[in-house]
Coordinates of C-alpha atoms in Angstrom, one line a residue:
Chain E
M1 CA 174.0 -119.3 81.4
I2 CA 173.6 -123.0 81.4
G3 CA 177.3 -123.6 81.7
P4 CA 177.9 -122.0 85.1
M5 CA 174.5 -123.5 86.2
L6 CA 175.7 -127.0 85.3
A7 CA 178.9 -126.4 87.2
E8 CA 176.9 -125.0 90.1
A9 CA 174.6 -128.1 90.1
F10 CA 177.6 -130.3 90.1
S11 CA 179.3 -128.6 93.0
A12 CA 176.0 -128.6 95.0
L13 CA 175.7 -132.3 94.5
G14 CA 179.4 -132.7 95.3
A15 CA 178.9 -130.8 98.6
N16 CA 176.7 -133.6 99.9
R17 CA 178.4 -136.5 98.2
L18 CA 177.0 -139.3 100.4
R19 CA 173.5 -138.0 100.1
S20 CA 173.7 -137.6 96.4
V21 CA 175.1 -141.1 95.9
L22 CA 172.4 -142.6 98.1
T23 CA 169.7 -140.7 96.2
M24 CA 171.2 -141.9 92.9
L25 CA 171.2 -145.4 94.1
G26 CA 167.4 -145.5 93.9
M27 CA 167.7 -144.5 90.3
V28 CA 170.5 -146.9 89.6
I29 CA 168.6 -149.8 91.0
G30 CA 165.4 -148.8 89.2
V31 CA 167.0 -148.4 85.8
G32 CA 169.2 -151.4 86.3
A33 CA 166.1 -153.5 87.2
V34 CA 164.1 -152.2 84.2
I35 CA 166.9 -153.0 81.7
T36 CA 167.7 -156.4 83.2
M37 CA 164.0 -157.4 83.4
L38 CA 163.3 -156.2 79.8
S39 CA 166.3 -158.1 78.6
V40 CA 165.0 -161.3 80.1
G41 CA 161.6 -160.6 78.6
E42 CA 163.0 -159.8 75.2
G43 CA 165.2 -162.9 75.4
T44 CA 162.2 -165.1 76.1
K45 CA 160.3 -163.4 73.3
A46 CA 163.1 -163.9 70.8
Q47 CA 163.3 -167.6 71.8
V48 CA 159.6 -168.1 71.3
Q49 CA 159.8 -166.2 68.0
A50 CA 162.6 -168.4 66.8
T51 CA 160.7 -171.5 67.8
I52 CA 157.5 -170.3 66.0
E53 CA 159.5 -169.4 62.9
S54 CA 161.0 -172.9 62.9
M55 CA 157.5 -174.3 62.8
G56 CA 156.7 -172.4 59.7
S57 CA 154.2 -169.6 59.4
N58 CA 150.5 -169.4 58.5
L59 CA 150.1 -173.2 58.9
F60 CA 147.1 -175.4 59.0
I61 CA 147.1 -179.1 59.9
V62 CA 144.3 -181.0 58.2
Q63 CA 143.5 -184.2 60.0
A64 CA 141.2 -187.0 59.4
G65 CA 138.1 -186.8 61.6
S66 CA 136.6 -189.3 64.0
A67 CA 134.5 -192.2 63.0
Q68 CA 131.4 -193.5 64.7
S69 CA 130.3 -197.1 64.6
G70 CA 127.2 -197.6 66.7
A71 CA 127.7 -195.7 69.9
V72 CA 131.5 -195.9 69.8
R73 CA 133.4 -193.0 68.4
T74 CA 137.1 -193.0 67.6
G75 CA 139.4 -190.1 68.2
A76 CA 140.5 -187.7 65.5
G77 CA 142.3 -189.6 62.7
G78 CA 140.4 -192.7 63.7
V79 CA 139.4 -193.2 60.1
Q80 CA 141.8 -192.5 57.3
T81 CA 140.0 -190.4 54.8
L82 CA 142.6 -188.0 53.6
T83 CA 144.7 -188.9 50.5
A84 CA 147.7 -187.4 48.8
S85 CA 145.5 -186.3 46.0
D86 CA 143.5 -184.3 48.6
A87 CA 146.7 -182.5 49.3
E88 CA 147.3 -181.9 45.6
A89 CA 143.8 -180.5 45.2
I90 CA 144.3 -178.2 48.3
A91 CA 147.6 -177.0 46.8
D92 CA 145.7 -175.8 43.7
L93 CA 143.4 -173.5 45.9
P94 CA 144.1 -169.8 45.7
N95 CA 146.4 -168.4 48.4
V96 CA 147.8 -171.8 49.3
T97 CA 151.6 -171.9 49.0
A98 CA 152.1 -175.5 50.0
A99 CA 150.1 -178.6 50.9
A100 CA 152.2 -181.5 52.1
P101 CA 150.6 -184.9 52.8
V102 CA 152.3 -186.7 55.7
A103 CA 152.4 -190.4 56.3
P104 CA 154.5 -190.8 59.4
G105 CA 155.8 -193.8 61.3
N106 CA 158.6 -194.9 63.5
A107 CA 161.4 -197.2 62.3
Q108 CA 164.8 -198.5 63.2
V109 CA 167.5 -197.0 61.0
V110 CA 170.8 -198.7 60.5
T111 CA 174.1 -197.6 59.0
S112 CA 177.6 -199.1 59.3
Y113 CA 178.3 -196.5 62.0
G114 CA 175.3 -197.4 64.3
N115 CA 171.5 -197.7 64.5
W116 CA 168.8 -195.4 65.7
S117 CA 165.1 -195.4 66.1
T118 CA 163.4 -192.3 64.7
Q119 CA 160.4 -190.8 63.1
I120 CA 160.0 -191.3 59.3
M121 CA 157.8 -188.9 57.5
G122 CA 156.5 -189.8 54.1
T123 CA 155.8 -186.5 52.4
T124 CA 156.4 -184.3 49.4
E125 CA 158.7 -181.4 48.7
D126 CA 155.9 -179.0 49.9
M127 CA 156.9 -180.0 53.4
L128 CA 160.1 -178.1 53.1
V129 CA 158.2 -175.0 51.8
A130 CA 155.5 -175.1 54.5
R131 CA 158.0 -175.6 57.4
N132 CA 160.4 -173.1 56.0
W133 CA 163.0 -175.8 56.0
S134 CA 166.2 -175.6 54.0
L135 CA 168.9 -178.2 53.3
S136 CA 172.4 -177.7 54.7
S137 CA 173.8 -180.0 52.0
G138 CA 172.6 -182.3 49.1
Y139 CA 169.4 -181.7 47.4
S140 CA 165.7 -182.3 47.9
F141 CA 163.6 -185.1 46.3
S142 CA 161.5 -184.2 43.3
D143 CA 158.0 -184.9 42.0
S144 CA 159.4 -187.8 40.0
D145 CA 160.9 -189.3 43.1
V146 CA 157.4 -189.1 44.6
R147 CA 155.7 -190.5 41.6
S148 CA 158.1 -193.4 41.3
A149 CA 158.3 -194.1 45.0
S150 CA 162.1 -193.8 45.0
R151 CA 164.1 -194.9 48.0
V152 CA 165.7 -191.5 48.7
A153 CA 165.8 -189.8 52.1
L154 CA 166.4 -186.3 53.6
I155 CA 167.8 -186.7 57.1
G156 CA 167.8 -184.3 60.1
R157 CA 170.9 -183.1 62.0
T158 CA 170.3 -185.4 64.9
I159 CA 170.2 -188.4 62.6
V160 CA 173.5 -187.4 61.1
T161 CA 175.1 -187.2 64.5
N162 CA 173.8 -190.6 65.6
L163 CA 174.3 -192.5 62.3
F164 CA 177.2 -190.9 60.6
G165 CA 179.3 -189.2 63.3
D166 CA 181.7 -186.8 61.4
E167 CA 181.2 -188.4 58.0
D168 CA 179.4 -186.7 55.1
P169 CA 176.1 -188.6 54.8
V170 CA 175.1 -187.3 51.3
G171 CA 175.2 -190.1 48.8
Q172 CA 175.6 -192.8 51.4
T173 CA 173.1 -195.6 52.1
I174 CA 170.9 -196.1 55.1
R175 CA 168.7 -199.0 55.9
I176 CA 165.2 -198.2 57.1
R177 CA 163.3 -201.3 58.1
N178 CA 166.0 -203.2 56.2
L179 CA 165.2 -201.3 53.0
P180 CA 168.2 -199.4 51.5
F181 CA 167.7 -195.7 51.0
I182 CA 170.1 -193.2 49.5
V183 CA 170.7 -190.1 51.6
Q184 CA 170.0 -187.2 49.2
G185 CA 170.2 -184.3 51.5
V186 CA 170.7 -183.1 55.0
L187 CA 168.1 -180.8 56.6
A188 CA 169.2 -177.6 58.3
G189 CA 169.0 -177.6 62.1
K190 CA 165.7 -176.3 63.6
G191 CA 166.1 -177.1 67.3
Q192 CA 163.2 -177.7 69.7
S193 CA 159.5 -177.2 68.8
L194 CA 157.1 -175.3 71.1
D195 CA 156.2 -178.6 72.8
G196 CA 159.9 -179.5 73.3
R197 CA 160.3 -182.2 70.7
D198 CA 163.6 -182.3 68.7
Q199 CA 162.6 -181.3 65.2
D200 CA 166.0 -182.5 63.8
D201 CA 165.3 -186.1 64.8
T202 CA 163.4 -187.0 61.7
I203 CA 163.8 -188.5 58.2
L204 CA 161.8 -187.4 55.2
V205 CA 161.0 -189.8 52.4
P206 CA 158.7 -189.6 49.4
V207 CA 155.1 -190.1 50.6
T208 CA 154.5 -192.9 48.1
T209 CA 157.6 -194.8 49.3
A210 CA 156.3 -194.6 52.9
Q211 CA 152.8 -195.7 51.8
R212 CA 153.8 -198.6 49.6
Q213 CA 157.1 -199.9 50.9
L214 CA 158.0 -198.7 54.4
F215 CA 154.6 -198.9 56.1
A216 CA 152.8 -201.0 53.4
G217 CA 149.3 -201.9 54.5
R218 CA 149.1 -199.3 57.2
F219 CA 148.0 -196.3 55.1
G220 CA 146.9 -197.8 51.8
D221 CA 146.9 -194.6 49.7
T222 CA 145.7 -192.4 52.6
V223 CA 147.8 -190.0 54.7
R224 CA 147.7 -189.2 58.5
F225 CA 147.5 -185.4 57.9
I226 CA 148.1 -182.7 55.4
M227 CA 150.2 -179.7 56.3
V228 CA 149.0 -176.6 54.5
Q229 CA 150.5 -173.1 54.3
A230 CA 148.5 -170.0 53.4
S231 CA 150.2 -167.2 51.6
S232 CA 149.5 -164.7 54.4
T233 CA 147.9 -164.4 57.8
D234 CA 145.1 -162.4 56.3
A235 CA 144.3 -165.2 53.8
M236 CA 144.0 -167.8 56.5
S237 CA 140.3 -167.7 57.1
Q238 CA 139.6 -167.7 53.4
V239 CA 141.8 -170.7 52.8
Q240 CA 140.2 -172.5 55.7
A241 CA 136.7 -172.0 54.3
D242 CA 137.9 -173.1 50.8
M243 CA 139.5 -176.2 52.1
T244 CA 136.4 -177.2 54.1
A245 CA 134.3 -176.8 51.0
L246 CA 136.8 -178.6 48.8
L247 CA 137.2 -181.6 51.1
R248 CA 133.4 -181.9 51.8
D249 CA 132.9 -182.0 48.0
R250 CA 135.7 -184.5 47.4
H251 CA 134.6 -186.7 50.2
R252 CA 131.0 -186.5 49.1
I253 CA 129.6 -185.3 52.5
G254 CA 126.0 -184.4 52.2
E255 CA 124.3 -181.3 53.7
G256 CA 123.8 -181.7 57.5
Q257 CA 126.5 -184.4 57.8
D258 CA 129.6 -183.8 60.0
D259 CA 133.0 -183.2 58.4
D260 CA 135.2 -186.3 58.2
F261 CA 138.2 -184.1 58.8
Q262 CA 139.5 -181.4 61.1
I263 CA 141.4 -178.3 60.3
R264 CA 143.7 -176.9 63.0
N265 CA 145.1 -173.4 62.7
L266 CA 148.7 -173.4 64.0
A267 CA 149.0 -169.6 63.6
A268 CA 146.6 -169.2 66.5
M269 CA 148.8 -171.4 68.6
A270 CA 151.9 -169.4 67.6
D271 CA 150.1 -166.1 68.3
S272 CA 149.1 -167.2 71.8
A273 CA 152.7 -168.2 72.5
A274 CA 154.0 -164.9 71.3
Q275 CA 151.3 -163.1 73.3
T276 CA 152.3 -165.0 76.5
A277 CA 155.9 -163.8 75.9
Q278 CA 154.8 -160.3 75.4
V279 CA 152.7 -160.3 78.5
M280 CA 155.6 -161.6 80.5
T281 CA 157.9 -158.8 79.2
L282 CA 155.2 -156.2 80.1
M283 CA 154.8 -157.7 83.6
L284 CA 158.6 -157.7 84.2
A285 CA 158.8 -154.1 83.0
A286 CA 155.9 -153.1 85.2
I287 CA 157.5 -154.6 88.3
A288 CA 160.8 -153.0 87.5
S289 CA 159.1 -149.6 86.9
I290 CA 157.9 -149.5 90.4
S291 CA 161.5 -149.3 91.6
L292 CA 162.0 -146.4 89.1
I293 CA 159.1 -144.5 90.7
V294 CA 160.4 -145.2 94.2
G295 CA 163.8 -143.9 92.9
G296 CA 162.1 -140.8 91.6
I297 CA 160.3 -140.2 94.9
G298 CA 163.8 -140.5 96.6
I299 CA 165.0 -137.7 94.3
M300 CA 162.1 -135.5 95.1
N301 CA 162.6 -136.1 98.8
I302 CA 166.2 -135.1 98.6
M303 CA 165.5 -132.0 96.5
L304 CA 162.8 -130.9 99.0
V305 CA 165.4 -131.2 101.8
S306 CA 167.9 -129.4 99.6
V307 CA 165.5 -126.5 98.9
T308 CA 164.7 -126.1 102.6
E309 CA 168.4 -126.3 103.6
R310 CA 169.4 -123.8 100.9
T311 CA 166.6 -121.4 101.3
R312 CA 169.1 -118.7 102.4
E313 CA 171.2 -119.4 99.4
I314 CA 168.2 -119.0 97.2
G315 CA 167.5 -115.6 99.0
I316 CA 171.1 -114.4 98.3
R317 CA 170.8 -115.4 94.7
M318 CA 167.5 -113.6 94.3
A319 CA 168.9 -110.5 96.1
I320 CA 171.6 -110.1 93.4
G321 CA 169.3 -110.6 90.5
A322 CA 168.3 -114.3 90.0
R323 CA 164.9 -114.5 88.4
Q324 CA 162.3 -117.2 89.2
R325 CA 163.3 -119.2 86.2
D326 CA 167.0 -119.1 87.1
V327 CA 166.2 -120.6 90.5
L328 CA 163.8 -123.1 88.9
L329 CA 166.4 -124.1 86.4
Q330 CA 169.1 -124.5 89.0
F331 CA 167.1 -127.0 91.1
L332 CA 165.7 -128.7 88.0
L333 CA 169.2 -129.2 86.7
E334 CA 170.3 -130.7 90.0
A335 CA 167.4 -133.2 90.0
L336 CA 168.0 -134.0 86.3
M337 CA 171.7 -134.5 86.9
L338 CA 170.9 -136.9 89.8
S339 CA 168.5 -138.9 87.7
L340 CA 170.6 -139.0 84.5
L341 CA 173.8 -139.9 86.4
G342 CA 171.8 -142.6 88.2
C343 CA 170.4 -143.7 84.9
L344 CA 173.9 -144.0 83.3
I345 CA 175.2 -146.2 86.1
G346 CA 171.9 -148.1 86.1
V347 CA 172.2 -148.9 82.4
A348 CA 175.7 -150.2 82.9
L349 CA 174.4 -152.3 85.9
G350 CA 171.4 -153.5 83.9
V351 CA 173.6 -154.6 80.9
G352 CA 175.9 -156.3 83.3
G353 CA 173.0 -158.0 85.1
A354 CA 171.6 -159.2 81.8
W355 CA 175.0 -160.6 80.9
L356 CA 175.3 -162.3 84.3
I357 CA 171.9 -163.9 84.0
K358 CA 172.9 -165.3 80.6
L359 CA 176.1 -166.5 82.0
L360 CA 174.9 -168.0 85.3
G361 CA 171.2 -168.5 84.7
G362 CA 171.4 -169.9 81.2
L363 CA 168.5 -167.7 80.2
D364 CA 168.6 -165.9 76.9
T365 CA 168.7 -162.2 77.5
V366 CA 168.6 -159.4 74.9
V367 CA 169.3 -155.8 75.7
T368 CA 167.6 -153.8 73.0
P369 CA 168.5 -150.2 72.2
E370 CA 164.8 -149.4 72.8
S371 CA 165.0 -150.4 76.4
V372 CA 168.1 -148.2 77.0
I373 CA 166.4 -145.3 75.3
L374 CA 163.3 -146.0 77.3
A375 CA 165.3 -146.0 80.5
F376 CA 166.9 -142.6 79.6
A377 CA 163.5 -141.1 78.7
V378 CA 161.9 -142.3 81.9
A379 CA 164.9 -141.1 84.0
T380 CA 164.7 -137.7 82.4
G381 CA 160.9 -137.7 82.9
V382 CA 161.4 -138.7 86.6
G383 CA 164.0 -136.0 87.1
V384 CA 161.8 -133.3 85.6
F385 CA 158.6 -134.5 87.2
F386 CA 159.9 -135.1 90.7
G387 CA 162.4 -132.2 90.5
Y388 CA 159.8 -129.7 89.3
Y389 CA 157.8 -129.4 92.5
P390 CA 160.8 -128.7 94.8
A391 CA 162.3 -126.4 92.2
R392 CA 159.1 -124.4 91.9
K393 CA 158.8 -124.2 95.6
A394 CA 162.3 -122.6 95.7
A395 CA 161.6 -120.3 92.8
R396 CA 158.3 -118.9 94.3
L397 CA 160.0 -117.8 97.5
K398 CA 159.9 -114.1 98.1
P399 CA 163.5 -112.8 98.3
I400 CA 163.1 -111.3 101.7
D401 CA 161.4 -114.5 103.2
A402 CA 164.2 -116.6 101.7
L403 CA 166.9 -114.3 103.2
R404 CA 165.3 -114.2 106.6
Y405 CA 165.1 -118.1 106.8
Q406 CA 167.4 -119.5 109.5
Chain X
M1 CA 168.6 -79.6 89.3
P2 CA 170.2 -82.9 90.4
E3 CA 168.8 -86.2 89.0
A4 CA 166.3 -87.9 91.3
L5 CA 167.3 -91.6 91.6
I6 CA 164.7 -92.6 94.1
R7 CA 161.3 -91.0 94.8
V8 CA 159.1 -92.3 97.6
Q9 CA 155.6 -91.1 98.2
G10 CA 153.2 -92.2 100.9
L11 CA 155.1 -95.5 101.4
K12 CA 153.3 -97.8 103.8
K13 CA 154.1 -101.3 105.0
S14 CA 152.0 -103.4 107.2
Y15 CA 152.2 -107.1 108.3
V16 CA 149.4 -109.4 109.1
S17 CA 150.0 -111.1 112.4
P18 CA 147.8 -113.2 114.6
A19 CA 146.9 -110.1 116.6
G20 CA 145.8 -108.3 113.4
S21 CA 147.4 -106.1 110.9
V22 CA 150.4 -104.2 112.2
E23 CA 151.6 -101.1 110.3
I24 CA 155.4 -100.7 110.4
L25 CA 155.8 -97.7 108.0
H26 CA 153.2 -95.1 108.2
G27 CA 153.7 -93.2 104.9
L28 CA 157.2 -92.1 104.0
D29 CA 158.0 -89.3 101.6
F30 CA 161.5 -88.5 100.4
Q31 CA 163.7 -88.3 97.3
I32 CA 167.3 -89.3 96.9
N33 CA 169.4 -87.8 94.1
A34 CA 172.3 -89.4 92.2
G35 CA 175.6 -89.1 94.0
E36 CA 174.2 -88.6 97.5
F37 CA 175.5 -90.4 100.6
V38 CA 172.6 -91.0 103.0
A39 CA 172.6 -92.6 106.4
V40 CA 169.4 -94.0 107.9
M41 CA 169.2 -94.1 111.7
G42 CA 166.6 -94.9 114.2
P43 CA 166.0 -97.1 117.3
S44 CA 165.3 -100.8 117.0
G45 CA 161.8 -101.4 115.5
S46 CA 161.6 -98.0 113.9
G47 CA 161.3 -99.6 110.4
K48 CA 164.8 -98.9 109.0
S49 CA 165.4 -102.4 107.7
T50 CA 161.8 -102.8 106.4
M51 CA 162.3 -99.6 104.4
M52 CA 165.7 -100.7 103.1
N53 CA 164.3 -104.0 102.0
I54 CA 161.5 -102.3 100.0
L55 CA 164.0 -99.8 98.5
G56 CA 166.3 -102.8 97.6
C57 CA 163.3 -104.5 95.9
L58 CA 163.6 -107.5 98.2
D59 CA 160.2 -106.7 99.6
T60 CA 157.1 -104.9 98.4
A61 CA 155.3 -101.9 99.9
S62 CA 151.6 -102.3 101.0
S63 CA 150.7 -98.9 99.5
G64 CA 152.3 -95.7 98.2
T65 CA 154.7 -95.3 95.3
F66 CA 158.4 -96.1 95.0
E67 CA 160.2 -95.0 91.8
I68 CA 163.8 -96.0 91.1
A69 CA 165.6 -94.5 88.1
G70 CA 162.3 -93.2 86.9
K71 CA 160.5 -96.5 87.0
D72 CA 157.5 -97.2 89.2
T73 CA 158.2 -100.5 91.0
S74 CA 154.7 -101.2 92.2
K75 CA 153.5 -102.4 88.8
M76 CA 156.6 -104.6 88.2
S77 CA 156.6 -108.4 87.8
S78 CA 159.0 -110.4 90.0
D79 CA 161.3 -110.9 87.0
Q80 CA 161.4 -107.1 86.4
L81 CA 162.3 -106.6 90.1
A82 CA 165.0 -109.2 89.7
G83 CA 166.3 -107.3 86.8
L84 CA 166.4 -104.1 88.9
R85 CA 168.3 -106.0 91.7
N86 CA 170.8 -107.2 89.1
D87 CA 171.3 -104.0 87.1
V88 CA 170.4 -100.9 89.2
I89 CA 170.8 -101.9 92.8
G90 CA 173.7 -103.2 94.9
F91 CA 172.8 -104.6 98.3
V92 CA 175.2 -105.2 101.3
F93 CA 173.9 -107.1 104.3
Q94 CA 174.9 -107.1 107.9
G95 CA 175.6 -110.8 107.8
F96 CA 177.6 -110.6 104.5
N97 CA 175.5 -113.4 102.9
L98 CA 178.3 -115.0 100.9
L99 CA 177.9 -118.5 99.4
Q100 CA 180.2 -120.6 101.6
R101 CA 180.8 -123.3 99.0
T102 CA 182.0 -120.9 96.4
T103 CA 185.3 -119.1 95.9
I104 CA 185.6 -115.4 96.6
E105 CA 186.0 -114.7 92.8
D106 CA 182.8 -116.7 91.9
N107 CA 180.9 -115.0 94.8
V108 CA 181.8 -111.6 93.4
A109 CA 181.0 -112.6 89.8
L110 CA 177.6 -114.2 90.7
P111 CA 175.5 -111.2 89.6
L112 CA 177.1 -111.4 86.2
V113 CA 176.0 -115.1 85.8
Y114 CA 172.5 -113.9 85.8
R115 CA 173.4 -111.5 82.9
S116 CA 174.7 -114.5 80.9
A117 CA 178.2 -113.0 80.8
D118 CA 180.9 -115.4 79.7
K119 CA 183.5 -116.8 82.1
A120 CA 186.4 -114.6 80.9
T121 CA 184.3 -111.4 81.3
R122 CA 183.1 -112.5 84.8
R123 CA 186.6 -113.3 86.0
A124 CA 188.1 -110.1 84.7
A125 CA 185.3 -108.0 86.3
A126 CA 185.6 -109.9 89.6
R127 CA 189.4 -109.4 89.7
E128 CA 189.2 -105.7 88.9
I129 CA 186.6 -105.0 91.6
L130 CA 188.5 -107.2 94.2
A131 CA 191.6 -105.1 93.6
K132 CA 189.5 -102.0 94.2
V133 CA 188.3 -103.2 97.7
G134 CA 191.9 -104.3 98.6
L135 CA 191.5 -108.1 98.2
D136 CA 194.1 -108.9 95.6
G137 CA 195.2 -112.5 95.9
Y138 CA 192.2 -113.7 97.7
A139 CA 190.2 -114.6 94.5
L140 CA 190.5 -118.4 95.0
S141 CA 190.0 -118.5 98.8
R142 CA 186.6 -119.4 100.3
P143 CA 184.6 -117.1 102.6
N144 CA 185.4 -119.2 105.7
Q145 CA 189.1 -118.7 105.1
I146 CA 189.0 -114.9 105.5
S147 CA 188.1 -112.4 108.3
G148 CA 184.7 -110.8 108.8
G149 CA 186.0 -107.4 107.5
Q150 CA 187.4 -109.1 104.4
Q151 CA 184.1 -110.9 103.9
Q152 CA 182.3 -107.6 104.0
R153 CA 184.7 -106.3 101.4
V154 CA 183.8 -109.3 99.2
A155 CA 180.1 -108.6 99.7
I156 CA 180.7 -104.9 98.7
A157 CA 182.7 -106.1 95.7
R158 CA 179.8 -108.3 94.7
A159 CA 177.3 -105.4 95.1
L160 CA 179.6 -103.3 92.9
V161 CA 180.5 -105.7 90.1
G162 CA 177.3 -105.0 88.1
K163 CA 178.0 -101.3 88.2
P164 CA 174.8 -100.4 90.0
K165 CA 173.4 -96.8 90.2
I166 CA 172.8 -97.1 94.0
L167 CA 174.3 -99.1 96.8
F168 CA 172.1 -100.0 99.8
A169 CA 173.8 -101.3 103.0
D170 CA 171.8 -102.6 105.9
E171 CA 174.0 -102.3 109.1
P172 CA 177.2 -103.1 107.1
T173 CA 179.4 -102.7 110.1
G174 CA 177.1 -104.4 112.6
N175 CA 179.2 -107.6 112.8
L176 CA 182.6 -105.9 112.7
D177 CA 184.9 -104.5 115.4
T178 CA 185.4 -100.7 115.5
T179 CA 188.7 -100.5 113.6
T180 CA 187.4 -102.7 110.8
S181 CA 184.1 -100.8 110.8
H182 CA 186.0 -97.5 110.1
E183 CA 188.0 -99.2 107.3
I184 CA 184.8 -100.3 105.7
M185 CA 183.3 -96.9 106.0
D186 CA 186.4 -95.3 104.5
L187 CA 185.9 -97.7 101.6
F188 CA 182.3 -96.6 101.2
T189 CA 183.2 -92.9 101.4
G190 CA 185.8 -93.4 98.7
L191 CA 183.3 -95.1 96.5
N192 CA 180.9 -92.2 96.9
R193 CA 183.5 -89.4 96.6
Q194 CA 185.7 -90.8 93.8
D195 CA 183.4 -93.1 91.9
G196 CA 180.2 -91.0 92.4
I197 CA 178.2 -94.0 93.6
T198 CA 175.0 -93.2 95.4
L199 CA 175.0 -94.7 98.9
M200 CA 172.3 -95.4 101.5
I201 CA 173.4 -97.0 104.7
V202 CA 171.3 -98.1 107.6
T203 CA 173.1 -97.9 111.0
H204 CA 172.2 -97.4 114.6
E205 CA 175.7 -96.1 115.4
A206 CA 176.2 -92.3 115.4
D207 CA 179.9 -92.5 114.5
I208 CA 179.0 -94.6 111.4
A209 CA 176.2 -92.2 110.4
Q210 CA 178.6 -89.3 110.6
Y211 CA 180.4 -90.5 107.4
A212 CA 177.3 -89.6 105.5
D213 CA 176.2 -86.2 104.1
R214 CA 172.5 -86.6 104.7
L215 CA 170.7 -88.2 107.5
I216 CA 167.2 -89.7 107.6
R217 CA 166.0 -90.5 111.1
L218 CA 163.1 -92.9 111.5
V219 CA 161.0 -93.2 114.7
D220 CA 158.1 -95.5 114.9
G221 CA 157.8 -95.8 111.1
R222 CA 157.8 -92.0 110.5
I223 CA 160.5 -89.7 109.3
D224 CA 161.7 -87.8 112.4
Y225 CA 164.6 -85.9 110.7
D226 CA 165.7 -85.5 107.1
G227 CA 168.6 -83.1 106.6
P228 CA 172.4 -82.7 106.6
A229 CA 174.0 -85.2 108.9
R230 CA 176.5 -82.7 110.3
A231 CA 173.8 -80.3 111.4
Y232 CA 172.0 -83.1 113.2
F233 CA 175.0 -84.2 115.2
Q234 CA 176.2 -80.7 115.9
E235 CA 172.7 -79.9 117.3
R236 CA 172.8 -83.0 119.5
A237 CA 176.3 -82.3 120.7
A238 CA 175.3 -78.8 121.7

């Protein structure tokens, strides 16, 4: 039954080739637009996701608070109240996977190949855990390196390019502020951060080395901030409360007095960035869906014309035994065929469009199987939805009225 | 006692027009037995076509009963009526009513599509019946490539392919020249005499009606004459 009906639908569409092609064009453009737009949105989302992941997940930054002397208040970090031992104490809290003290500064770094000004971070091994940072070669520094303030360094990819060229830096010596350091490892590349900084343009040294040797006198035994990682997103509020209590206790802050530190939740920042990307994807999809609906209305329009034009044919078919559902099925099949064929070409166009945007626009685009399935589902839905009314109109005709139609 | 194929009692049909309800058929009573060859005559507007459309299950009566093959059609759903049109009834129109986009063979096989017959069965049945109406070798032509007489043969083949119990024809020769008309009527006569197919043909031409055994004459929606065709024409000639 369905076999000859499919052939019938195909020949009916073939009989009005130009009209069928133009009708399909609406579907083609709609589906193509949806797939391309979704691929742009997905690409952006993936980019944001990668950036967020490179930052590390479930992170807090604990910063020293502001100080007040008379009427003058300093900004955050204006007083240096946090110490590396605060970090150690935080690390012992439940649900904390890492707490890395950071004593940062800028310095000129020199090798025999060249020199380069970069950011030096005095920290501990926990930094690598918190930032989800791995080494591409060499090995990390240990607790004993921190305790003994060894002159060892882990360097980022950008440093390698600028100070070593093609050479293998592991085991070589670099001079930071004229002090020799042994390069112990190379950090894996991370790319840009959310605010556009190059995360690979950095050198990690033991926090004690930074405090006592590199930036002697600047920190004493304090640190600028502590990077803390909670074990899960759900544990974050608990960890934040625990840290506040712990630091207030350690810093002997009485009831009613302001904290001398600030805790910033980086997960919230990452969430909002991910949400922005999600909203953008949705918006692009919504705009593209409008063209799908317009395409569907085009199909309905043509099917209505087709029903009117073929009223006599419907009458003939009914006169020789076609039931209502046969007529319904015939016109529904035609509408479905139009929309699915249009969808097929649209998918090809959309994938091509995504590829072109990647090639010419330099935007990351990702065509997901879900978006293709979605396009097919919507096309089927549009075909059935917009094809049903004309098909039913045809099926409900009385045979004699259909036959008399001129 | 011959088998009653069609039984009509008090059949009325009226249309609602802006001027009010107009009754076309004022209560018809007759019975048609299997194997009969009946001609329906009458002046324009007498209700011949209206009656044929009701008998062919293309239209419904306003009141009265119409039984076909022992089944009362007044209580049937549109799908059941479609089943009757497919199984029990063959209908031939004045204007042939072939699908122009479709080959002769597929036109003839169309009723079988709605019986879900497979392609091979449809093709074999179409070829067999085309041979019977003298259209060997035209299976793959299209309707616009053949003459009017040939198109009417295709329409008859289409009406016969489902092996119906009764064949209705509404002015089957109305669009044909005299020679072709008689060829078509010879074909009908053969189908009735040799294959025992019950025939009911509407015409306004006396020489076409003379092929039939029985004549029903309608005037203003009433039966004016129902009896042997020969007797009617002899009486008129006299």
